[in-house]
Coordinates of C-alpha atoms and ligand atoms in Angstrom, one line a residue:
M1 CA 7.2 -0.1 -35.6
P2 CA 8.9 2.0 -37.7
P3 CA 12.8 1.4 -36.6
F4 CA 13.0 5.0 -35.7
M5 CA 10.8 4.4 -32.3
T6 CA 12.9 2.4 -31.3
R7 CA 15.7 5.0 -31.3
F8 CA 13.5 6.5 -28.5
T9 CA 14.7 6.6 -25.0
D10 CA 12.7 5.4 -21.6
D11 CA 12.0 9.4 -21.5
A12 CA 11.1 10.6 -25.3
R13 CA 8.6 7.3 -24.3
L14 CA 7.3 8.7 -21.4
A15 CA 7.1 11.5 -21.7
L16 CA 4.6 10.9 -24.7
D17 CA 2.8 8.8 -22.8
T18 CA 2.1 12.0 -20.4
L19 CA 1.7 14.6 -23.1
T20 CA -0.9 11.4 -24.4
D21 CA -2.5 12.3 -20.9
R22 CA -2.7 15.4 -20.7
A23 CA -4.4 16.1 -24.3
S24 CA -6.9 13.7 -23.2
S25 CA -7.5 15.3 -20.1
L26 CA -8.0 18.6 -21.6
V27 CA -11.2 16.9 -23.5
N28 CA -12.2 15.0 -20.5
P29 CA -10.2 15.6 -16.9
T30 CA -9.3 13.1 -15.3
L31 CA -7.2 12.5 -12.2
R32 CA -5.2 9.6 -11.5
L33 CA -5.2 8.7 -7.9
G34 CA -2.8 5.5 -6.8
V35 CA -3.6 3.8 -4.2
T36 CA -1.0 1.4 -1.9
G37 CA 0.0 -0.3 1.0
L38 CA 2.1 -3.6 1.7
S39 CA 0.1 -6.4 1.2
R40 CA -3.0 -6.9 3.7
A41 CA -2.6 -3.6 4.4
G42 CA -6.0 -2.7 3.0
K43 CA -6.7 -1.4 -0.6
T44 CA -9.3 -3.7 -1.9
V45 CA -11.5 -2.3 0.7
F46 CA -10.5 0.8 1.0
I47 CA -11.4 1.6 -2.7
S48 CA -14.7 -1.1 -3.3
S49 CA -15.8 1.3 0.2
L50 CA -15.0 4.2 -1.1
V51 CA -16.4 3.8 -5.0
H52 CA -20.1 2.3 -2.9
N53 CA -20.3 5.3 -0.6
L54 CA -19.9 7.7 -3.6
L55 CA -22.2 5.3 -5.8
N56 CA -25.3 4.9 -3.2
G57 CA -25.0 7.8 -1.6
G58 CA -22.8 7.1 1.3
R59 CA -23.0 9.4 4.7
L60 CA -19.9 11.5 3.4
P61 CA -20.5 14.9 5.4
V62 CA -16.5 15.8 5.4
F63 CA -16.9 15.9 1.7
D64 CA -18.0 18.9 0.5
A65 CA -19.3 18.2 -3.1
V66 CA -21.6 16.0 -2.3
R67 CA -22.5 17.8 1.1
S68 CA -23.3 20.4 -0.5
G69 CA -25.2 18.5 -3.7
R70 CA -23.4 19.8 -6.3
V71 CA -22.5 16.2 -7.5
S72 CA -25.4 15.3 -10.0
K73 CA -24.2 12.2 -11.5
I74 CA -22.0 9.7 -10.3
R75 CA -21.5 6.1 -12.4
L76 CA -18.5 3.7 -13.3
E77 CA -17.2 4.0 -16.4
P78 CA -15.2 1.3 -18.7
Q79 CA -11.4 2.3 -17.7
P80 CA -8.6 4.0 -20.8
D81 CA -6.6 1.6 -20.2
D82 CA -7.1 -1.7 -22.3
A83 CA -3.8 -3.8 -20.9
V84 CA -4.6 -3.4 -17.6
P85 CA -6.7 -6.0 -15.9
R86 CA -9.5 -3.8 -14.5
F87 CA -10.6 -4.0 -10.6
Q88 CA -13.6 -6.5 -9.7
Y89 CA -15.3 -4.1 -7.8
E90 CA -19.2 -5.8 -8.3
D91 CA -16.7 -8.5 -7.2
H92 CA -15.2 -7.6 -4.3
I93 CA -18.6 -5.2 -3.2
T94 CA -20.9 -8.7 -3.2
A95 CA -19.1 -10.3 -0.9
L96 CA -18.6 -7.8 1.7
V97 CA -22.5 -6.6 2.3
R98 CA -23.9 -9.9 0.7
D99 CA -21.7 -12.5 2.1
R100 CA -20.4 -11.0 4.3
V101 CA -16.9 -12.0 4.3
W102 CA -13.6 -9.6 3.2
P103 CA -12.7 -9.2 -0.8
D104 CA -9.2 -12.1 -1.5
S105 CA -5.8 -11.0 -1.5
T106 CA -4.5 -9.3 -5.2
R107 CA -1.6 -9.7 -6.0
A108 CA -1.2 -7.2 -9.1
I109 CA -2.1 -3.9 -10.6
S110 CA -5.5 -2.8 -11.4
Q111 CA -7.7 0.0 -12.2
L112 CA -11.3 1.3 -12.6
R113 CA -12.7 4.7 -13.5
I114 CA -15.2 6.4 -11.7
T115 CA -16.7 9.6 -13.4
L116 CA -18.7 12.0 -11.8
D117 CA -20.8 15.1 -12.4
Y118 CA -20.6 18.4 -11.1
E119 CA -21.4 21.8 -10.5
S120 CA -18.5 24.1 -9.6
A121 CA -19.0 26.1 -6.1
S122 CA -17.4 29.3 -7.9
G123 CA -19.3 30.5 -11.3
W124 CA -16.3 31.7 -12.6
N125 CA -14.9 28.2 -12.9
R126 CA -18.9 26.8 -13.7
L127 CA -18.7 28.8 -17.2
F128 CA -15.1 27.3 -17.8
S129 CA -15.2 23.9 -16.5
P130 CA -17.1 20.5 -18.1
G131 CA -18.3 20.3 -15.1
R132 CA -17.6 16.7 -15.2
L133 CA -14.0 14.4 -13.4
S134 CA -13.0 11.1 -14.5
I135 CA -10.9 9.4 -11.0
D136 CA -8.6 6.6 -12.5
I137 CA -7.8 4.2 -9.3
V138 CA -5.1 2.3 -9.5
D139 CA -4.6 -0.3 -7.1
Y140 CA -0.5 -1.2 -6.6
P141 CA 1.1 -3.5 -4.4
G142 CA 3.3 -1.3 -2.1
E143 CA 5.7 -3.7 -2.8
W144 CA 6.8 -2.3 -6.1
L145 CA 7.6 0.8 -5.1
L146 CA 9.7 -0.8 -2.5
D147 CA 12.3 -2.1 -5.9
L148 CA 12.0 1.6 -7.0
P149 CA 16.0 2.5 -5.6
L150 CA 17.5 -0.6 -7.2
L151 CA 17.1 1.1 -10.4
T152 CA 19.6 3.2 -8.9
Q153 CA 21.9 0.7 -7.8
D154 CA 24.3 -1.5 -8.9
F155 CA 24.0 -5.5 -8.8
R156 CA 27.3 -4.5 -6.2
T157 CA 25.0 -2.5 -3.7
F158 CA 21.7 -4.3 -3.8
S159 CA 23.9 -7.3 -2.2
A160 CA 25.9 -5.1 0.2
R161 CA 23.0 -3.9 1.4
T162 CA 21.1 -6.7 1.7
A163 CA 23.2 -8.4 3.4
D164 CA 23.7 -5.7 5.9
Q165 CA 19.9 -5.8 6.4
A166 CA 19.8 -9.3 7.0
K167 CA 22.2 -9.8 9.3
T168 CA 20.0 -7.4 11.8
G169 CA 17.6 -8.2 14.7
M170 CA 14.9 -10.3 13.9
R171 CA 16.1 -11.0 10.4
T172 CA 19.7 -12.8 11.6
E173 CA 18.1 -16.4 12.2
L174 CA 15.2 -16.0 8.8
S175 CA 18.1 -15.5 6.9
A176 CA 21.0 -17.7 8.0
D177 CA 20.4 -20.5 5.4
W178 CA 20.2 -18.4 2.6
L179 CA 23.9 -16.5 4.0
A180 CA 24.9 -19.8 4.7
M181 CA 24.1 -21.1 0.6
A182 CA 25.5 -18.1 -0.6
V183 CA 28.8 -18.1 0.9
S184 CA 28.9 -21.7 0.6
V185 CA 28.6 -21.8 -3.6
D186 CA 31.7 -20.9 -6.0
I187 CA 30.3 -18.1 -7.6
T188 CA 33.1 -17.7 -9.6
A189 CA 32.8 -21.5 -11.2
P190 CA 30.4 -21.8 -14.1
A191 CA 27.1 -21.4 -14.0
V192 CA 24.9 -23.9 -13.3
E193 CA 21.1 -23.3 -13.3
A194 CA 19.9 -25.0 -10.4
D195 CA 22.0 -23.8 -8.7
A196 CA 20.4 -20.6 -9.2
R197 CA 17.4 -21.9 -8.2
R198 CA 18.5 -23.3 -5.4
L199 CA 19.4 -19.8 -4.9
A200 CA 17.3 -18.3 -5.2
E201 CA 14.6 -20.0 -3.4
T202 CA 16.4 -20.1 -0.5
F203 CA 16.0 -16.6 -1.1
T204 CA 12.7 -15.8 -1.6
L205 CA 12.1 -18.0 1.2
Y206 CA 13.4 -16.1 4.2
L207 CA 11.8 -13.2 2.5
K208 CA 8.8 -15.0 2.9
A209 CA 9.5 -15.6 6.6
C210 CA 9.7 -11.6 7.5
K211 CA 6.4 -11.2 6.1
S212 CA 4.9 -14.1 7.9
D213 CA 2.7 -13.2 10.2
E214 CA 3.6 -13.5 13.5
R215 CA 7.0 -11.1 12.3
S216 CA 5.2 -9.0 9.4
L217 CA 8.3 -7.4 9.3
S218 CA 7.9 -5.2 5.8
T219 CA 9.1 -6.7 2.8
L220 CA 12.6 -6.0 1.4
P221 CA 12.4 -5.9 -2.9
P222 CA 12.8 -7.3 -4.8
G223 CA 9.2 -7.1 -4.6
R224 CA 8.6 -9.5 -6.7
F225 CA 9.8 -12.8 -5.5
L226 CA 7.4 -12.6 -3.0
M227 CA 4.3 -11.3 -5.9
P228 CA 5.3 -13.6 -8.8
G229 CA 2.3 -13.2 -10.6
D230 CA 2.8 -14.6 -14.3
L231 CA 6.7 -14.3 -13.7
E232 CA 7.1 -17.2 -11.7
G233 CA 9.9 -19.1 -12.4
S234 CA 11.4 -16.4 -15.0
P235 CA 15.6 -16.0 -15.1
A236 CA 14.5 -12.4 -14.3
L237 CA 12.9 -13.3 -10.8
T238 CA 15.3 -16.7 -10.0
F239 CA 18.7 -14.9 -8.7
S240 CA 20.0 -13.7 -5.6
P241 CA 22.0 -11.3 -4.3
L242 CA 25.5 -12.4 -3.3
P243 CA 27.3 -11.3 -0.1
A244 CA 30.4 -10.4 -0.1
L245 CA 31.5 -10.1 -3.8
P246 CA 35.4 -10.3 -3.8
D247 CA 36.8 -6.9 -6.1
G248 CA 36.6 -6.6 -10.0
R249 CA 34.4 -7.9 -12.7
A250 CA 32.2 -11.1 -12.7
P251 CA 34.1 -13.3 -15.0
K252 CA 32.4 -14.3 -18.4
G253 CA 29.7 -17.5 -17.6
S254 CA 29.4 -17.8 -14.3
L255 CA 27.0 -17.9 -11.7
W256 CA 28.0 -14.3 -10.4
A257 CA 28.3 -12.8 -14.3
M258 CA 24.7 -15.0 -14.7
M259 CA 23.4 -13.4 -11.4
E260 CA 24.7 -10.2 -12.6
R261 CA 22.6 -9.9 -15.7
R262 CA 18.9 -11.4 -14.4
Y263 CA 18.4 -8.6 -11.4
E264 CA 20.0 -6.0 -14.3
A265 CA 16.9 -7.8 -16.1
Y266 CA 15.3 -7.7 -13.2
K267 CA 15.3 -4.0 -13.6
T268 CA 14.6 -3.3 -17.1
H269 CA 11.6 -5.8 -17.4
V270 CA 9.8 -5.7 -14.0
V271 CA 10.5 -2.4 -12.5
K272 CA 10.8 0.1 -15.6
P273 CA 7.9 -0.8 -17.0
F274 CA 5.4 -0.8 -13.7
Y275 CA 7.4 2.4 -13.6
R276 CA 6.7 4.2 -16.8
E277 CA 3.6 3.2 -17.0
H278 CA 1.7 3.1 -13.9
F279 CA 3.7 5.4 -11.7
A280 CA 5.6 8.1 -13.3
R281 CA 1.7 9.1 -14.4
L282 CA 0.3 9.4 -11.0
D283 CA -1.4 12.7 -10.0
R284 CA -2.3 11.5 -6.5
Q285 CA -1.9 9.3 -3.8
I286 CA -2.5 7.4 -0.8
V287 CA -1.5 4.7 1.2
L288 CA -2.0 2.6 3.4
I289 CA -0.2 1.3 6.2
D290 CA -1.8 -1.3 9.3
A291 CA -0.1 0.1 11.8
L292 CA -2.3 -1.5 14.3
Q293 CA -0.6 -4.3 13.9
A294 CA 2.8 -3.3 14.0
I295 CA 1.9 -1.6 16.9
N296 CA 0.7 -4.8 18.2
R297 CA 3.9 -7.1 16.9
G298 CA 6.5 -4.3 19.1
P299 CA 9.4 -2.2 18.2
E300 CA 10.7 -4.1 15.2
S301 CA 8.2 -4.0 13.1
L302 CA 7.1 -0.8 14.1
L303 CA 10.6 0.3 13.0
D304 CA 10.9 -1.7 10.2
L305 CA 7.5 -0.4 8.9
E306 CA 9.2 3.5 9.8
T307 CA 12.1 2.0 7.0
A308 CA 9.9 0.9 4.9
L309 CA 7.4 4.2 4.5
A310 CA 10.8 5.8 4.2
D311 CA 12.1 3.8 0.9
V312 CA 7.7 4.0 -0.6
L313 CA 7.0 8.2 0.3
A314 CA 11.2 8.3 -1.2
S315 CA 10.0 7.8 -4.9
F316 CA 7.0 10.5 -3.9
Q317 CA 9.6 13.3 -4.6
P318 CA 12.4 12.3 -6.2
G319 CA 14.4 14.8 -6.2
T320 CA 17.6 13.0 -4.8
N321 CA 16.9 9.9 -6.7
S322 CA 18.5 11.7 -10.5
F323 CA 16.6 8.8 -12.1
L324 CA 13.8 8.8 -11.0
S325 CA 13.4 12.7 -11.4
S326 CA 14.8 12.2 -15.2
F327 CA 11.1 9.8 -16.0
L328 CA 9.2 12.6 -14.2
T329 CA 7.3 15.0 -17.0
K330 CA 4.7 15.7 -13.8
R331 CA 4.4 15.0 -10.0
I332 CA 1.8 13.3 -7.6
D333 CA 1.0 17.3 -5.7
K334 CA -0.9 15.4 -2.8
V335 CA 0.3 12.0 -1.1
L336 CA -2.1 11.0 1.9
I337 CA -1.0 8.4 4.3
A338 CA -3.7 6.2 6.5
A339 CA -3.2 4.6 9.3
T340 CA -6.3 2.2 8.6
K341 CA -8.4 -0.7 10.4
A342 CA -9.1 2.2 13.0
D343 CA -12.5 0.1 13.7
H344 CA -10.0 -1.5 16.5
L345 CA -10.0 0.8 18.1
H346 CA -12.5 3.1 20.3
H347 CA -12.9 5.8 19.1
E348 CA -11.0 7.8 21.7
S349 CA -7.9 5.9 20.1
H350 CA -8.6 7.4 16.9
D351 CA -6.3 10.4 17.5
R352 CA -3.7 8.4 19.4
L353 CA -3.7 6.5 16.2
E354 CA -2.9 9.5 14.3
R355 CA 0.0 10.5 16.4
I356 CA 1.5 7.4 16.2
T357 CA 1.5 6.9 12.0
E358 CA 2.6 10.9 12.0
R359 CA 5.4 9.8 14.3
L360 CA 5.8 6.6 12.2
V361 CA 6.7 9.7 9.2
H362 CA 8.2 12.0 10.6
R363 CA 11.8 11.3 10.2
A364 CA 11.7 10.4 6.3
V365 CA 9.4 13.4 5.8
E366 CA 11.5 15.9 7.4
R367 CA 14.4 14.5 4.8
I368 CA 12.5 13.6 1.8
G369 CA 11.7 17.5 2.4
M370 CA 8.1 16.9 2.2
S371 CA 5.5 18.8 3.9
G372 CA 2.1 21.3 4.3
A373 CA -0.5 21.0 1.8
G374 CA 0.8 18.4 0.0
L375 CA 1.1 15.5 2.9
D376 CA -1.7 14.7 5.3
V377 CA -1.9 11.4 7.5
M378 CA -4.9 10.0 8.3
A379 CA -6.6 7.4 10.8
I380 CA -9.3 5.5 9.1
A381 CA -11.3 2.4 8.7
S382 CA -12.6 1.8 5.2
V383 CA -14.7 0.0 6.5
R384 CA -16.9 -0.2 10.4
A385 CA -17.1 -3.3 11.5
T386 CA -17.5 -2.5 14.8
R387 CA -19.9 -1.1 16.8
E388 CA -19.4 1.2 20.2
A389 CA -20.6 0.4 23.4
T390 CA -18.7 0.6 26.9
V391 CA -19.4 -2.1 29.9
N392 CA -19.0 -1.7 33.7
H393 CA -16.0 -3.4 34.7
D394 CA -15.3 -3.8 38.3
G395 CA -16.3 -0.7 38.9
H396 CA -14.7 1.3 35.3
V397 CA -16.2 2.0 32.7
L398 CA -14.8 0.9 30.0
P399 CA -15.1 1.8 26.6
V400 CA -15.5 -1.3 24.5
I401 CA -16.6 -2.2 20.2
V402 CA -18.6 -4.4 19.7
G403 CA -18.8 -6.9 16.2
T404 CA -18.2 -10.5 14.8
P405 CA -15.2 -11.7 14.8
I406 CA -14.4 -14.5 11.6
A407 CA -15.2 -18.2 12.5
G408 CA -12.5 -20.2 14.2
E409 CA -11.0 -16.3 15.8
T410 CA -10.4 -16.5 19.5
I411 CA -9.9 -14.7 22.6
N412 CA -8.8 -16.2 26.0
G413 CA -9.7 -19.4 24.4
E414 CA -13.1 -19.0 23.7
T415 CA -13.2 -19.7 19.5
F416 CA -15.9 -18.1 18.6
N417 CA -18.1 -19.8 15.2
G418 CA -19.0 -15.8 13.1
E419 CA -22.3 -15.7 14.6
R420 CA -22.3 -14.3 17.4
K421 CA -21.7 -10.4 18.2
T422 CA -19.0 -10.5 21.4
A423 CA -18.0 -6.8 22.8
I424 CA -13.8 -6.4 23.1
F425 CA -12.0 -3.8 25.6
T426 CA -9.2 -3.0 22.6
G427 CA -6.5 -2.0 24.9
D428 CA -5.5 1.8 25.1
L429 CA -2.5 2.8 22.3
P430 CA 0.3 5.2 24.9
K431 CA -1.1 8.8 24.6
N432 CA 2.9 9.4 24.2
P433 CA 3.7 7.9 21.0
D434 CA 7.8 7.7 21.3
S435 CA 7.0 5.2 24.2
L436 CA 6.6 2.8 21.4
F437 CA 9.7 3.4 19.6
Q438 CA 11.9 2.9 22.1
D439 CA 15.6 1.8 21.6
L440 CA 15.1 -1.5 22.1
A441 CA 19.3 -2.2 21.7
S442 CA 19.2 0.5 24.5
K443 CA 16.6 -0.6 26.8
P444 CA 15.4 -4.3 26.8
E445 CA 13.4 -4.6 29.7
E446 CA 11.8 -1.4 28.9
S447 CA 10.0 -2.7 25.5
L448 CA 6.8 -0.9 26.0
V449 CA 4.3 -2.8 23.8
P450 CA 0.7 -1.8 24.6
D451 CA -1.2 -4.6 26.3
L452 CA -3.9 -4.7 22.7
T453 CA -6.3 -7.6 21.9
F454 CA -7.0 -7.6 18.7
V455 CA -10.0 -10.3 16.6
R456 CA -11.0 -9.5 13.2
F457 CA -14.0 -8.7 12.8
R458 CA -16.2 -10.3 9.6
P459 CA -17.6 -6.7 8.1
P460 CA -20.8 -5.2 9.4
H461 CA -24.0 -6.3 8.4
I462 CA -26.1 -3.6 6.3
E463 CA -29.4 -2.4 7.0
E464 CA -32.2 -2.9 3.4
T465 CA -34.1 0.6 2.6
G466 CA -37.5 -0.1 1.4
G467 CA -37.4 -1.6 -1.7
G468 CA -34.9 -3.6 -1.0
L469 CA -31.7 -1.1 -1.7
K470 CA -29.4 -1.7 0.6
L471 CA -27.5 1.4 2.4
S472 CA -23.8 2.1 2.4
V473 CA -21.0 0.6 3.8
P474 CA -20.4 2.1 6.7
H475 CA -16.7 3.9 7.5
I476 CA -14.9 6.1 9.7
R477 CA -13.2 9.0 8.0
L478 CA -13.5 8.1 4.1
D479 CA -15.3 11.1 2.9
R480 CA -12.3 13.1 5.2
A481 CA -10.1 11.2 3.1
M482 CA -11.7 11.6 -0.7
Q483 CA -12.3 15.8 0.4
F484 CA -8.0 15.4 0.7
L485 CA -7.4 13.4 -2.1
F486 CA -10.1 15.4 -4.9
G487 CA -12.4 17.3 -3.4
D488 CA -10.1 20.5 -4.6
R489 CA -10.7 19.6 -8.1
L490 CA -14.7 19.1 -7.5
A491 CA -14.6 22.8 -6.0
Ligands
GTP1 N1 -12.1 -4.1 10.2 C1 -11.5 -4.5 9.1 N2 -10.9 -4.6 8.5 C2 -10.0 -3.9 6.7 C3 -10.5 -3.2 7.1 N3 -9.6 -2.8 5.7 C4 -9.4 -3.8 5.9 N4 -9.7 -5.2 6.0 C5 -9.2 -6.3 5.9 O1 -7.3 -6.5 6.2 C6 -7.6 -7.5 5.3 C7 -6.7 -6.7 3.9 O2 -7.6 -6.6 2.5 P1 -7.6 -5.6 1.7 O3 -7.9 -4.8 1.4 O4 -8.0 -7.1 0.4 O5 -5.4 -5.4 1.6 P2 -5.2 -5.2 0.3 O6 -4.6 -4.1 0.1 O7 -5.7 -5.9 -1.1 O8 -4.3 -6.6 0.7 P3 -3.3 -8.0 -0.9 O9 -4.4 -7.8 -1.8 O10 -3.4 -9.2 0.3 O11 -2.0 -6.6 -0.9 C8 -9.2 -8.0 4.8 O12 -9.1 -9.1 4.6 C9 -9.8 -7.5 6.0 O13 -9.5 -8.3 7.3 C10 -11.3 -2.4 7.3 O14 -11.8 -0.8 7.4 N5 -11.6 -2.4 8.8
MG2 MG1 -5.9 -5.8 -2.6

């Protein structure tokens, strides 16, 4: 690299990146679609099903371009970014369709390009547009977005915030070990690597405990502590916030100074590159959330998810954050918040799930002033693993869902073998979403957690048509999501 290049600031590099994107987009129109959500929200399944439905002529009545027969050819193409892992579509779809198991958890960023040849609906556009759109789908962990606010926080602020949060609700108990250790070490004494490691490990254990299945609190930054990938064990990941920092500056060579330096390294080497190379280049974004799981865990999980979502959404509207806005040369103009796994509910409850999800993001949306055409909220199932039925129970007709529970799942003491189907009455979601968000502190006895029964189902059996061709993956409202996310670019 010639020496003058190194003088480029981050801003200039980013501007160059997006310019290059734009130039190539003129030749071949592209849309970068970010797919995110906290771990296990359903990102991999969403992308796999979306692509499968596009490639295999899925039932997509609300997706206008396909419904009206204007799309002539859809294919996967090599992605333009050579250094980013490819989204392993074929492996995931084999698991889903052939083996009827859910794809493995994915812990890093990946990308896939799908290209559509279409005929514009308007004669005018037909004249000027090449009638080809490439969609670069980028799958990345929502936890990484929670890191973006760190860019504007110094070590002292980050430490104080983390410590404050650690002392609320369920977190109090989970953070006890870490907090005790953090206040007992002498942070002004010369740094010892072993101390740094122990502190970082105890801090990570606390973050992991919050995230565990029984509690399902949303993640706090730093996001990579739970998903280190190839950074595992590196100094940039071996630090811990320090509660109760004394005034003044860290003494040279102290543990405090070491932690502070590593925190800054985390921002420089982990957070900024993600922001610059991936996030800042997105055009559209879908955020998947497992609202059902949070509802099922009770108000604290729900409130916690609300907070995490507010942080996630704030990164899409960086007006309030000068660092972020200084980086942006283009803006994400459409964001879809989708509650996933709606196939766990009878369709009568889908609208209720949607309303609860709206309620979940309402405050954040108001605060950051994001609304109108740029934002939508839906309840979807990328893969519909159940079908609906009704049963008579004590003279009542109950709406139920029928599916094959995964081997080992239990309901009322009955354990399933992964082959047998069963009908389940999931329970009712409340009509009024507010009842789920009751202030626990003021009325602990009124906690209105609905009595819901959830089991994990196997992916559905997919019929073969003649000639061994599999039909596409069944879904709920996936076409509505497609229409919102890129329908206008095929108009
Ligand atoms: N019934 C049903 N289950 C789903 C659906 N989507 C996801 N799931 C379940 O949720 C789990 C997680 O889905 P993934 O797509 O792997 O989630 P992810 O966000 O990619 O998770 P990580 O890669 O771990 O971050 C799956 O293993 C399924 O059990 C859906 O549409 N219907
Ligand atoms: Mg995944």
